[in-house]
XYZ file of C-alpha atoms in Angstrom:
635
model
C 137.949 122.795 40.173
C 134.766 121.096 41.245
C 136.602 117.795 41.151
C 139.196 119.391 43.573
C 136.924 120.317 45.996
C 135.426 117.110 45.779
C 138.027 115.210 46.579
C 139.836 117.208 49.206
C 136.280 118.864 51.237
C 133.502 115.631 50.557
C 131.944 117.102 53.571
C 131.699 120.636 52.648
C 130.723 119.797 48.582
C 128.005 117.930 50.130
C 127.167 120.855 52.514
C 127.125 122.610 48.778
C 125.111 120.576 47.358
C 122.073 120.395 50.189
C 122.070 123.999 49.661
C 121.591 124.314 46.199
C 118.986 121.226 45.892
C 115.261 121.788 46.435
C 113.366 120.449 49.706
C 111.544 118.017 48.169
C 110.853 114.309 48.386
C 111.641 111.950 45.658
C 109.105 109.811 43.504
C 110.565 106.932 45.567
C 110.127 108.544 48.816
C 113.842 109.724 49.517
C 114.407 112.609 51.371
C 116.839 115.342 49.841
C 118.989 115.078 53.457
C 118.882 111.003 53.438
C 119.568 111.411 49.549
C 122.788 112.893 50.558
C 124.090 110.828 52.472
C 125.540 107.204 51.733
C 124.042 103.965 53.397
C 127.445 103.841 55.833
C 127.133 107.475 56.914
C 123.386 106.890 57.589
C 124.252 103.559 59.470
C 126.415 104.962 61.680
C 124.408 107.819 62.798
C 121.374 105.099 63.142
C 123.768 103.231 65.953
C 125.357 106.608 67.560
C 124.685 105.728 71.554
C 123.015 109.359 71.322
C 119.831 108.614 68.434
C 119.273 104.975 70.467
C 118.684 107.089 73.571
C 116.311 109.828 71.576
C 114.436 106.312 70.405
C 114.743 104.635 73.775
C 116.232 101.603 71.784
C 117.962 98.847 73.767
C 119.293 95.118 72.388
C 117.021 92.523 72.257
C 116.801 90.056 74.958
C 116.293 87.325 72.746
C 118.283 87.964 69.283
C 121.455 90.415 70.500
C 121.881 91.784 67.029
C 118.685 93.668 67.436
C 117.125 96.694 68.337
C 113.878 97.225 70.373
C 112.220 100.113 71.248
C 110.808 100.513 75.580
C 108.190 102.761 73.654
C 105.324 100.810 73.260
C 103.327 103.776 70.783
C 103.203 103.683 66.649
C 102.922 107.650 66.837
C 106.427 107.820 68.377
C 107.837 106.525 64.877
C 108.019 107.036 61.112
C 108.491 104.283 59.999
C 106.251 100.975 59.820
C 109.078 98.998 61.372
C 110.661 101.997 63.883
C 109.939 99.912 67.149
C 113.181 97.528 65.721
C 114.795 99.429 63.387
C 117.024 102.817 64.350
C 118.318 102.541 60.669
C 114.605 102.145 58.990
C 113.349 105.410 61.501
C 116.327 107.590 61.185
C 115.679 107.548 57.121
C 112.285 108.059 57.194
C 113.026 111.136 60.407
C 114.917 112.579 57.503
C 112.326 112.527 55.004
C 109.433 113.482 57.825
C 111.680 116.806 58.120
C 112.311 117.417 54.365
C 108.555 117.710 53.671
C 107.388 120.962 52.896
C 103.619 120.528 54.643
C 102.152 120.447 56.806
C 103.064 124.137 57.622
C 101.807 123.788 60.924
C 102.874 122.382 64.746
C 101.886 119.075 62.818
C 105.198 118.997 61.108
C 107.888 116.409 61.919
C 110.001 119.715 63.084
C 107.581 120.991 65.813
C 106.774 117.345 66.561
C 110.297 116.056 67.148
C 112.907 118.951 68.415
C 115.735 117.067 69.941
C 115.829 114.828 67.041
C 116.094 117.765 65.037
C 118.584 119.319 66.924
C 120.329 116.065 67.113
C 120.488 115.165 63.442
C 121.167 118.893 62.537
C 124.235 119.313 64.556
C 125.808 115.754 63.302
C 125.002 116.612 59.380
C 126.312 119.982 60.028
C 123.795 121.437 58.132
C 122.020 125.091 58.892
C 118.704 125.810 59.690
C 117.774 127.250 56.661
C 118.391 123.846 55.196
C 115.187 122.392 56.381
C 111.211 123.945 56.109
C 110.680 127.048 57.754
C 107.883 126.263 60.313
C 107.400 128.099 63.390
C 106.283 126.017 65.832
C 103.329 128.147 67.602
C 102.848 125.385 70.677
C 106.576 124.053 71.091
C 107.794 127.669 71.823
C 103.933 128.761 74.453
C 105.108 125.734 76.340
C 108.700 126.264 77.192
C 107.146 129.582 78.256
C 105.003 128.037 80.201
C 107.208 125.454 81.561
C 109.910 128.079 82.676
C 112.274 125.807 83.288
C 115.993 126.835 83.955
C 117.086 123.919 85.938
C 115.963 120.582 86.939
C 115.801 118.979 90.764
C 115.449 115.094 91.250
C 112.865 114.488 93.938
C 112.696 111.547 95.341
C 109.174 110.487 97.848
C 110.141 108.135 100.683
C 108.771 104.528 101.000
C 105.098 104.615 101.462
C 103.901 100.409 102.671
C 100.130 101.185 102.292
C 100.354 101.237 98.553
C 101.578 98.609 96.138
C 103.045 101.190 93.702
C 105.169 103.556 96.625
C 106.558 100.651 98.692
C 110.224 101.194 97.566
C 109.612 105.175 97.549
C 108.875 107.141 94.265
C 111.135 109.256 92.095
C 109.908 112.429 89.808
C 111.776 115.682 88.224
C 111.222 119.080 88.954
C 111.633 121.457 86.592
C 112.446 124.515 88.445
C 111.804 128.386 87.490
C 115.102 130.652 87.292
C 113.571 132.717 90.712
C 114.047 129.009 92.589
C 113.333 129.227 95.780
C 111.156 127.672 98.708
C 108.162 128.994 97.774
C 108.491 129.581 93.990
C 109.371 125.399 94.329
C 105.355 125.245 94.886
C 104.809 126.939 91.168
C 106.641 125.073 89.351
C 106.363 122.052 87.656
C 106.482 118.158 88.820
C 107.207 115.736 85.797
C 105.945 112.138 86.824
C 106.001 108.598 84.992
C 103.290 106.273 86.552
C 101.164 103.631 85.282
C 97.696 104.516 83.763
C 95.233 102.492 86.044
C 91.475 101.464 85.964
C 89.586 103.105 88.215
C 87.929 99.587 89.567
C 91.582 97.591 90.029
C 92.604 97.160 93.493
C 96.007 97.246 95.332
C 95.847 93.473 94.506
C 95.007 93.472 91.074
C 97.689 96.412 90.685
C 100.564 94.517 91.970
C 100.038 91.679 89.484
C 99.437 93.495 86.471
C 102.369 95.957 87.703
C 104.770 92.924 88.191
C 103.624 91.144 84.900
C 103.860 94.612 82.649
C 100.038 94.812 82.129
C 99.818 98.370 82.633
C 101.318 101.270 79.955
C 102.944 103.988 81.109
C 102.567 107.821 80.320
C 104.666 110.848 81.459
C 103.317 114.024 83.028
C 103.157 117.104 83.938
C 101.586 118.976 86.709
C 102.229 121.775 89.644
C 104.723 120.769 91.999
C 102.501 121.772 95.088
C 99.933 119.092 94.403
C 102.731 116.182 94.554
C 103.620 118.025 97.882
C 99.776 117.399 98.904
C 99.577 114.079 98.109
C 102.864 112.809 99.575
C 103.889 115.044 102.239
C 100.048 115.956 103.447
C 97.981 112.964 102.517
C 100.475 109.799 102.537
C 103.142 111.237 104.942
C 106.245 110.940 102.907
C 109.001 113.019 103.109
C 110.466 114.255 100.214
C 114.549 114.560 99.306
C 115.286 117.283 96.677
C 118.209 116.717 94.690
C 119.138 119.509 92.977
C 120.975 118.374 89.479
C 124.203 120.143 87.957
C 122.565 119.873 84.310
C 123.966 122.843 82.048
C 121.503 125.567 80.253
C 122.180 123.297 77.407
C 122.006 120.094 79.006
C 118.296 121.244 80.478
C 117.491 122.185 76.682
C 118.251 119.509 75.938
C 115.771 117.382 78.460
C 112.783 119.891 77.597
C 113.051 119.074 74.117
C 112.576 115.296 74.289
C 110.431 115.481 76.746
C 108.364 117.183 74.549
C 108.209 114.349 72.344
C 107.445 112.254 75.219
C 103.684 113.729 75.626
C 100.743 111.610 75.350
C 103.238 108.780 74.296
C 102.835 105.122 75.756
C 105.856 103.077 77.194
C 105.660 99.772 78.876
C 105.192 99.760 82.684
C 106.709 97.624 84.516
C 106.075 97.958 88.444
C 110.362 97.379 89.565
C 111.716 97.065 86.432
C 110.671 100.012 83.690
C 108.978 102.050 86.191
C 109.123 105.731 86.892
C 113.060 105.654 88.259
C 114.151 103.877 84.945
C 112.280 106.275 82.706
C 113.385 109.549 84.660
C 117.685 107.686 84.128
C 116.850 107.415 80.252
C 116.156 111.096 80.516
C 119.248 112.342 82.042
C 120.718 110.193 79.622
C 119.785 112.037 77.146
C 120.045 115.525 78.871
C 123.929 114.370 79.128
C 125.290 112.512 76.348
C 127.766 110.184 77.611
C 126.647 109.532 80.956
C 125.052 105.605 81.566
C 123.196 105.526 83.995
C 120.658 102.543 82.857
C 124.001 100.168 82.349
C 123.586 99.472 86.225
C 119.827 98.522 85.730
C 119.319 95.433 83.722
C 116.579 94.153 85.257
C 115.103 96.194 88.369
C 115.269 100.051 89.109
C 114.642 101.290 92.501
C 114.265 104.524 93.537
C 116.862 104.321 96.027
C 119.329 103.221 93.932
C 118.719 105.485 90.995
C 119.008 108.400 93.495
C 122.320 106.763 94.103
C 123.304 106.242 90.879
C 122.633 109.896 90.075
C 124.638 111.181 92.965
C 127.884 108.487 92.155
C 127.830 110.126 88.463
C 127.779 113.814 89.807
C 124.414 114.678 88.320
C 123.893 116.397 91.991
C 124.553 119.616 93.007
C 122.845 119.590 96.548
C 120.582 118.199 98.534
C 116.675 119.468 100.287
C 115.012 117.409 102.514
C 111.500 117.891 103.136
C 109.626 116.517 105.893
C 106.237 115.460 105.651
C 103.014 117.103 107.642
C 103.329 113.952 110.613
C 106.974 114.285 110.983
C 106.612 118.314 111.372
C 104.100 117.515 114.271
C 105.653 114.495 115.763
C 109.412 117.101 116.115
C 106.729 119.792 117.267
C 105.250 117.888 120.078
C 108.921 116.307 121.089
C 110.255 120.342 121.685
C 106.876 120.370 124.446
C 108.026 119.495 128.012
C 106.708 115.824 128.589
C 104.606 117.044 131.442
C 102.825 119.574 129.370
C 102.350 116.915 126.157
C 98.917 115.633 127.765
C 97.675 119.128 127.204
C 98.361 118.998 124.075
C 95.486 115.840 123.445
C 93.326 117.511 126.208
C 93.082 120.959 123.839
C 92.498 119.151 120.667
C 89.618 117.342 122.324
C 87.819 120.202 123.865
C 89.008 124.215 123.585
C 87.679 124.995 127.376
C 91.119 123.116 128.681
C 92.736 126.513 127.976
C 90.617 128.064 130.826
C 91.582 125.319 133.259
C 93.911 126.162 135.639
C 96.466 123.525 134.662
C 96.693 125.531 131.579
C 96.753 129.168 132.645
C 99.694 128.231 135.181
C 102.542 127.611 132.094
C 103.750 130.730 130.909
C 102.342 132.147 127.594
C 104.998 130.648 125.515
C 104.524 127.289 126.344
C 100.888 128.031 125.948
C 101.331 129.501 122.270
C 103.707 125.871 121.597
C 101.081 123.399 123.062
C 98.064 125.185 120.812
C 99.876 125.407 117.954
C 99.947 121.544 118.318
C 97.039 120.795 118.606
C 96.075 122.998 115.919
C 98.321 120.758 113.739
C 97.160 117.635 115.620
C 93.790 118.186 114.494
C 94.495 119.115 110.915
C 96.441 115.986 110.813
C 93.802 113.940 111.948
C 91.283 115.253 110.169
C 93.065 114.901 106.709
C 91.718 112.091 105.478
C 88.259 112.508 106.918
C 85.255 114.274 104.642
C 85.541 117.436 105.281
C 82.370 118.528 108.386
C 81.248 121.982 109.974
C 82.129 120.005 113.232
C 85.764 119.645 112.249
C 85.904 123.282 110.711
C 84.661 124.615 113.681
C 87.153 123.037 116.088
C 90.316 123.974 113.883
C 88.335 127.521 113.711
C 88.515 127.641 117.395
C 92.371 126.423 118.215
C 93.081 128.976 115.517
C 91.728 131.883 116.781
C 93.088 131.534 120.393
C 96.665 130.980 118.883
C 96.261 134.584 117.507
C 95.290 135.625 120.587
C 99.201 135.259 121.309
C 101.679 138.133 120.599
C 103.907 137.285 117.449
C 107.690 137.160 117.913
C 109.194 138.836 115.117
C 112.683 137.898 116.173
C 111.779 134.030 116.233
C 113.854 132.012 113.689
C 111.318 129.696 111.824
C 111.279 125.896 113.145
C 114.368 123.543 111.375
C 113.670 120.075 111.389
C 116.011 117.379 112.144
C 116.951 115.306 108.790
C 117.403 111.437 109.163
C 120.247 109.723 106.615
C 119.041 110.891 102.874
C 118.405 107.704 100.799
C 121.736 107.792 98.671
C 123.592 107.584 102.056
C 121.826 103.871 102.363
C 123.022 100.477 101.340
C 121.901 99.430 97.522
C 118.966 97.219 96.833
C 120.215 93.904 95.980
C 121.621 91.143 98.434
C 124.213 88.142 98.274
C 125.523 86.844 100.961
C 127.659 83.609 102.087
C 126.970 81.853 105.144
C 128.514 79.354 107.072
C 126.280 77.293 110.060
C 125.385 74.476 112.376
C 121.796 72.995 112.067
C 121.157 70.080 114.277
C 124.066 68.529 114.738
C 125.121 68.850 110.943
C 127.505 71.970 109.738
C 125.954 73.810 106.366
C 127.245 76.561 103.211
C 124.148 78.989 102.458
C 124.317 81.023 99.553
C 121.558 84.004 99.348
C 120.749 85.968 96.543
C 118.376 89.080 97.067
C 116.333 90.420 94.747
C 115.534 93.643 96.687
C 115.469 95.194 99.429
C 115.808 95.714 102.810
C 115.139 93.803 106.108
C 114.761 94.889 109.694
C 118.314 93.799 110.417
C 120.062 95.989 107.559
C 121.851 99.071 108.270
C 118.618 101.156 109.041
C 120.127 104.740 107.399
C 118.554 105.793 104.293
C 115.494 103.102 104.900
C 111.889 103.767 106.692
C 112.791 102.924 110.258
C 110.502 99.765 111.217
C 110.219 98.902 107.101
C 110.962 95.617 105.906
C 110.543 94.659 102.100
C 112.172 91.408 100.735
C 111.228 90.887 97.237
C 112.330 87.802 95.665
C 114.812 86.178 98.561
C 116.342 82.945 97.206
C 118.324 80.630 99.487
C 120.627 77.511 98.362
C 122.108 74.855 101.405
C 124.824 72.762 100.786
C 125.800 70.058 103.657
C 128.115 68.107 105.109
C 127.119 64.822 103.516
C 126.717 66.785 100.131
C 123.207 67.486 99.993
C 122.331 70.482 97.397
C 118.915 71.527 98.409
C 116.615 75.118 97.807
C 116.178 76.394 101.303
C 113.928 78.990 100.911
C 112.224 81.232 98.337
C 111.023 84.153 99.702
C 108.596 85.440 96.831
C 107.510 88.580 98.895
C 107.639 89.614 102.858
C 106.712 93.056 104.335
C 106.583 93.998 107.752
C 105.706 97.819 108.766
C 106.271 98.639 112.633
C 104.714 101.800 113.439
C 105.208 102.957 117.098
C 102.381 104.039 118.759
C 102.343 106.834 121.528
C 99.391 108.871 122.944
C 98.878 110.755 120.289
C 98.893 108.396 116.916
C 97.787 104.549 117.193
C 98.892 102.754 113.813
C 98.408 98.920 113.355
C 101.339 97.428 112.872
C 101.042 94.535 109.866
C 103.120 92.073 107.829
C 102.416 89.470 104.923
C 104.790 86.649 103.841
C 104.351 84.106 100.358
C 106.673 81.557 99.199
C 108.473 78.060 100.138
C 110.794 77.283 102.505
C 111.842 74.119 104.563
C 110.120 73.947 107.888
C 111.112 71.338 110.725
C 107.253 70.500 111.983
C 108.053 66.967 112.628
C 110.506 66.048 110.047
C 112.508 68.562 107.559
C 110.283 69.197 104.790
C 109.518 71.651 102.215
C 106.328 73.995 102.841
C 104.379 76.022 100.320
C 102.678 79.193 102.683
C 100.878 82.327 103.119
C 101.481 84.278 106.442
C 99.538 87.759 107.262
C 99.365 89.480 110.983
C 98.318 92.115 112.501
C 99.489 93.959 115.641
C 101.302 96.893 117.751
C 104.622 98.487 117.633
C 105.930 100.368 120.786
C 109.008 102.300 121.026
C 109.628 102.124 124.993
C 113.078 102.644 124.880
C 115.869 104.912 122.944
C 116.702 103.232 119.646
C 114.584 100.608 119.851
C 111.328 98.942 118.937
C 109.116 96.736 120.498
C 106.688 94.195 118.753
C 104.120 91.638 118.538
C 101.871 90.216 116.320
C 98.777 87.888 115.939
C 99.769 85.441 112.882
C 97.537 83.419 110.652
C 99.097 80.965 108.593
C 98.099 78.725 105.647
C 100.578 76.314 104.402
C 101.442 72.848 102.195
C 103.475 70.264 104.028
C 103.809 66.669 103.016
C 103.233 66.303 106.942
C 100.020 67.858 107.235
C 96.706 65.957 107.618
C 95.096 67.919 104.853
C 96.565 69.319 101.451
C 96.534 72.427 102.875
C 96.570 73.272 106.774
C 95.544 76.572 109.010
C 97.288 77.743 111.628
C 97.749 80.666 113.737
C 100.409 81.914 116.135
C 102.150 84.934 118.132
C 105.343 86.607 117.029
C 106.994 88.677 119.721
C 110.204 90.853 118.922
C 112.526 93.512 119.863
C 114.608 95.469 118.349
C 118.023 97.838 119.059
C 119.777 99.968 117.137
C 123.117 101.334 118.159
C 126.655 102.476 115.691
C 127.421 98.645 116.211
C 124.360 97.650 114.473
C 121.417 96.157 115.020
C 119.951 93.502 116.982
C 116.801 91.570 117.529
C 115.398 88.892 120.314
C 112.294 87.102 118.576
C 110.227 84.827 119.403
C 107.289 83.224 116.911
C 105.019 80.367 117.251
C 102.796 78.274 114.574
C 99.853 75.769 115.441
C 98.085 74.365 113.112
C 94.836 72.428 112.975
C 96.166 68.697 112.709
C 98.371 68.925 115.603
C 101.741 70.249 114.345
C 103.447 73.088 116.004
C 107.116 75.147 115.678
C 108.049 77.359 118.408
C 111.282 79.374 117.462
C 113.425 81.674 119.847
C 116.295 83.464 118.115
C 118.787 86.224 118.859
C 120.338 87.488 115.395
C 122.952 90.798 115.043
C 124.006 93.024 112.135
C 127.425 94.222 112.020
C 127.696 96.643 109.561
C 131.691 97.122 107.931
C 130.454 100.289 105.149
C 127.199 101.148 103.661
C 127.083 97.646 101.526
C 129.036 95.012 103.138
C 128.191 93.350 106.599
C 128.346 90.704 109.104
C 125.241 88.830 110.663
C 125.245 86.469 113.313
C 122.165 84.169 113.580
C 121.006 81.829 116.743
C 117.961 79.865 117.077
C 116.477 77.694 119.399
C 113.412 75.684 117.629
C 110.826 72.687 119.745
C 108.480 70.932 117.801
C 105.862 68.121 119.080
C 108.788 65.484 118.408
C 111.928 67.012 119.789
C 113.823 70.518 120.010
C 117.065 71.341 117.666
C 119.083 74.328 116.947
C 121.334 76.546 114.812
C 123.927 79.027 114.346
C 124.959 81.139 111.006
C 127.381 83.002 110.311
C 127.011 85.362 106.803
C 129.119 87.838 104.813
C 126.399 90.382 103.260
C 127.358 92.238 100.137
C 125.095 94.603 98.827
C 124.926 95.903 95.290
C-alpha cells in the first residue's frame, strides 16, 4: 500500500512524510523541508522569476550564467555565498525556518515573511509544518502601518538639487478611511541615498553617478514629504492611485518588511529610488516586468509611465505645490487690483487707504488672503523672527475681520499635463543637413531627457536637462566624425513678474566641434546666469550672461576664457514649439562665434517628432551656415 501511494501521489507521500518527521536540523546542517526535497525540485524553485525578485537577483553583467544580488547587505542572506547564489540561499532559507530557536522575532519566520509565504505556498505545506513563533513586532507594525492600499506619488522636477532634477518617485501606503486629509496620516515609503552631512551638491552628483553612496528604504508620515516638496522646494505632487489587490498589498508589506535597515546600491539614474519602488510592485504582482524596460537608467517619469502602460493605476491626484496655489490665487485678482496685493504684504495700513476701501469687500477678502499667502511664501525659507510673525499675525487677523461664505465651493486648481502624458526619456534621432556648402547624415543618441524644444506636456515648463547627448556626422566626401558629446546641460527659465524674481541659470560640459576659425574639436565648460520674462501668452523670453572655458587646438593658450550673451525666445502653440536665439563667445586670444538660429518642433504623438534647424554663424575669418532636418523618436 505504501508503495502505491508512492508511486501514484509523490507529492502528497512527501506531504506525509514532512508531517510525521521532527523539525530538526541534521548533523550535516540539512533542513527537514530541504531534506525533502530533491536537488531538481530545489533548483527550480531557486530560478522561479518569483524567489529572484524576493532576492532582488538579476544576471550578471559580466558572466550571463550568473546570479547577482542589487542588495549590497550580508544580513539580507543565509548563506555565505547568497549575494550569487539563489540555489545556495534558498537551502539554507529552508533550514533558517526549520530551526526550532530562537523563539523570538529573531527567527528566520518573523525575519523573512514573504519568503515564508512564498516557499510555503509552492511546497504546499501547512503552517503547522514549520516552528510556532509569534512574531510580536511583524504583526504591532502592520497595525501601525494600516495599510489597505498603496498610491504611487510621484514629486515633479526640482533643478536646485542634484538628486530631484528628473523629479522623485515614493509609495504611499494608504489607511482604509483614504481620503484628503487622512492622506496626511499615513505613511510615505522612500528609497534615497544615505549622505554625509559635509558632501555638497557637487560631491553628491559624482558619488551618485559613480554608485558611491548605499541606499536604504524608509518610512515616515506622508505630511512631512508634503512639507518638504510642496512647501519648501515647490514641487507638485501627482498621486497615482494603484489597482494592487488586498493580497497583492500583503504581499508588498511583507517584503518590505524585510527591506528595513537593509543596504542596496545607489545609483543616482540608474538603481535609484524609481528602480527600487518597480522591483517592489514586482513583487506585489507576480508576473508583471516592469524593470525589463530599465536596463540601464530609471527615471521617474518613465517609471510613472511604465506603471500606468501595465495597468498598475487606478486614478490619478494632482497636487499643487504652496507657489503654484498662490501664483492661480493672484491670477483670479483683477490686474488692476494685483499691485495691492504687494502694497498689503509690505505694510498692513494700505487697507485704510482709500484705494483699498473703494473695491468691494470681496475683492478685499481675495487680495488679503494673498498676501497672507505671499508672505508665508516668502518667508518659508527664512529663520523664523517676531518681525515676520507679527506681520502674518496682522494680515491674518484683518482677513477674519471678513464674513465667511458658507456656500463658497473651496478653490480647484488648474492641472497642467500629468507626467505619464509626456514623451519618454531617451532620444534618437536621424538628421539630414547642409553645413557650409557641404550636405551631412547626423545620428543622435540621447541618454535622457528633455530639451526646451521637446513637446513641453508632462515636463517643468522652462526645464531643460540633457544628460549624456552623443552626436555622430557623416559627409558627403565620407568623413565619419563625433560631433558632439554633450556630457551634461541644464537650463532653468523662471519667469519673473512683480511678485517673485528668480535667477534664471544654465551649465553646459563636454566636446563638441566649434567653427572659431577653422572646424575643430573643443573640450568646454559653460555656466550663466540671467532673467526669464514671460511677456507674452505661451511664451518665454530670455537672456543670459555666459562665461566660457574651453580647449581648442586654435587657442593661444591650452585652455582659453571667454564670455558672451545668449538671447532667446520662445513659443509654444498645438503646432509645437519654436525658438529665435541668438549667442555669442569671445575669448581672450581674439577668437569669437556669433550664432543666430531659428529652430521648430513639430510634434506627430507623444514620442515621435520633427525639428527643423537654421543657423546663421560669423567668426573673425568669414560667416557660414546650416540647415537640419531630424526625425526624433523617443523611447
Amino acid at each position: 500500500m505504501l508503495q502505491k501511494i508512492m508511486r501514484s501521489r509523490p507529492t502528497a507521500f512527501l506531504i506525509f512524510l514532512a508531517w510525521i518527521h521532527p523539525l530538526t536540523v541534521n548533523a550535516q546542517g540539512t533542513g527537514h523541508h530541504e531534506g525533502i526535497l530533491n536537488e531538481t525540485e530545489l533548483r527550480k524553485l531557486a530560478f522561479h522569476k518569483e524567489w529572484l525578485n524576493l532576492l532582488h537577483y538579476r544576471k550578471d553583467n559580466f558572466l550571463r550564467n550568473r546570479y547577482i544580488s542589487y542588495v549590497d547587505d550580508h544580513d539580507f542572506f543565509y548563506a555565505q555565498n547568497g549575494k550569487h547564489d539563489p540555489l545556495a540561499e534558498l537551502k539554507a532559507t529552508l533550514r533558517a525556518f526549520d530551526q526550532t530557536t530562537p523563539q523570538s522575532d529573531r527567527h528566520a519566520l518573523c525575519r523573512f515573511p514573504a519568503r515564508f509565504h512564498w516557499l510555503k505556498k509552492n511546497l504546499r505545506l501547512p503552517e503547522r509544518e514549520f516552528p510556532h513563533i509569534v512574531c510580536i513586532k511583524y504583526r504591532q507594525w502592520l497595525k501601525e502601518i494600516d495599510a489597505h492600499s498603496v498610491s504611487l506619488i510621484f514629486a515633479s522636477a526640482y533643478l536646485n538639487s542634484p538628486s530631484s532634477m528628473f523629479g522623485h518617485t515614493l509609495l504611499r501606503l494608504d489607511r482604509k478611511e483614504n481620503t484628503t486629509k487622512s492622506d496626511w496620516l499615513s505613511y510615505a515609503l522612500n528609497f534615497g541615498a544615505v549622505i554625509q552631512e559635509r558632501d555638497n551638491s557637487l560631491l553628491y552628483a559624482f558619488k551618485g553617478l559613480a554608485g558611491g553612496y548605499s541606499g536604504l528604504f524608509q518610512l515616515m508620515p506622508f505630511f512631512k514629504k508634503i512639507q518638504e516638496y510642496s512647501f519648501m522646494e515647490n514641487r507638485d505632487l501627482w498621486e497615482y492611485k494603484l489597482s494592487l489587490t488586498s493580497e497583492e498589498t500583503e504581499r508588498l508589506l511583507r517584503h518590505l518588511w524585510e527591506l528595513q535597515d537593509i543596504n542596496f546600491d545607489y545609483y543616482y539614474i540608474g538603481e535609484n529610488c524609481s528602480f527600487r519602488l518597480l522591483e517592489l510592485l514586482e513583487v506585489a504582482r507576480p508576473g508583471s516586468r516592469l524593470t525589463d524596460k530599465f536596463p540601464l537608467t530609471a527615471i521617474p517619469s518613465d517609471i510613472v509611465q511604465a506603471a500606468v502602460e501595465q495597468g498598475f493605476v487606478a486614478s490619478v491626484h494632482y497636487r499643487p505645490s504652496q507657489f503654484v496655489e498662490l501664483q492661480q490665487q493672484i491670477e483670479r485678482i483683477p490686474e488692476p487690483y494685483q499691485p495691492l496685493i504687494l502694497s498689503l504684504a509690505e505694510d498692513i495700513s494700505t487697507a485704510k487707504s482709500a484705494e483699498f476701501q473703494a473695491i468691494d469687500a470681496s475683492a478685499q477678502k481675495q487680495i488679503t488672503a494673498a498676501a497672507y499667502q505671499l508672505v508665508r511664501y516668502k518667508t518659508l525659507d527664512q529663520e523664523r523672527s517676531a518681525e515676520n510673525a507679527k506681520q502674518r499675525f496682522k494680515l491674518l487677523h484683518l482677513l477674519n475681520t471678513y464674513p465667511i461664505d458658507k456656500q463658497a465651493t473651496p478653490l480647484k486648481y488648474s492641472a497642467p499635463a500629468s507626467p505619464d502624458q509626456g514623451h519618454r526619456s531617451r532620444l534618437a534621432a536621424l538628421s539630414a543637413g547642409y553645413f557650409d556648402s557641404k550636405f551631412f547624415t547626423e545620428l543622435t543618441y540621447r541618454q535622457n531627457y528633455h530639451d526646451l524644444l521637446d513637446r513641453p506636456d508632462g515636463y517643468f515648463s522652462g526645464a531643460e536637462i540633457n544628460f549624456f547627448n552623443l552626436n555622430f556626422r557623416i559627409y558627403e566626401d565620407n568623413r565619419f566624425r563625433l560631433q558632439q558629446l554633450e556630457l551634461l546641460n541644464i537650463t532653468s527659465l523662471s519667469p519673473r513678474n512683480r511678485f517673485f524674481k528668480p535667477v534664471s541659470w544654465r551649465v553646459a560640459t563636454g566636446v563638441k566641434y566649434q567653427n572659431y576659425e577653422f572646424d575643430k574639436l573643443s573640450a568646454y565648460i559653460n555656466a550663466g546666469a540671467g532673467v526669464t520674462y514671460a511677456l507674452f501668452n505661451d511664451s518665454l523670453s530670455y537672456g543670459f550672461i555666459n562665461a566660457h572655458l574651453e580647449h581648442n587646438d586654435n587657442f593661444r593658450d591650452i585652455i582659453e576664457p571667454g564670455v558672451g550673451v545668449a538671447l532667446g525666445q520662445l513659443f509654444y502653440s498645438a503646432l509645437g514649439t519654436s525658438r529665435l536665439a541668438f549667442e555669442s563667445k569671445n575669448f581672450l586670444g581674439g577668437s569669437f562665434i556669433y550664432q543666430l538660429s531659428l529652430d521648430h518642433n513639430f510634434p506627430l504623438d507623444a514620442n515621435q517628432a520633427v525639428r527643423v534647424s537654421l543657423q546663421q554663424n560669423w567668426n573673425m575669418r568669414e560667416d557660414f551656415n546650416q540647415a537640419q532636418l531630424s526625425y526624433r523618436y523617443y523611447f
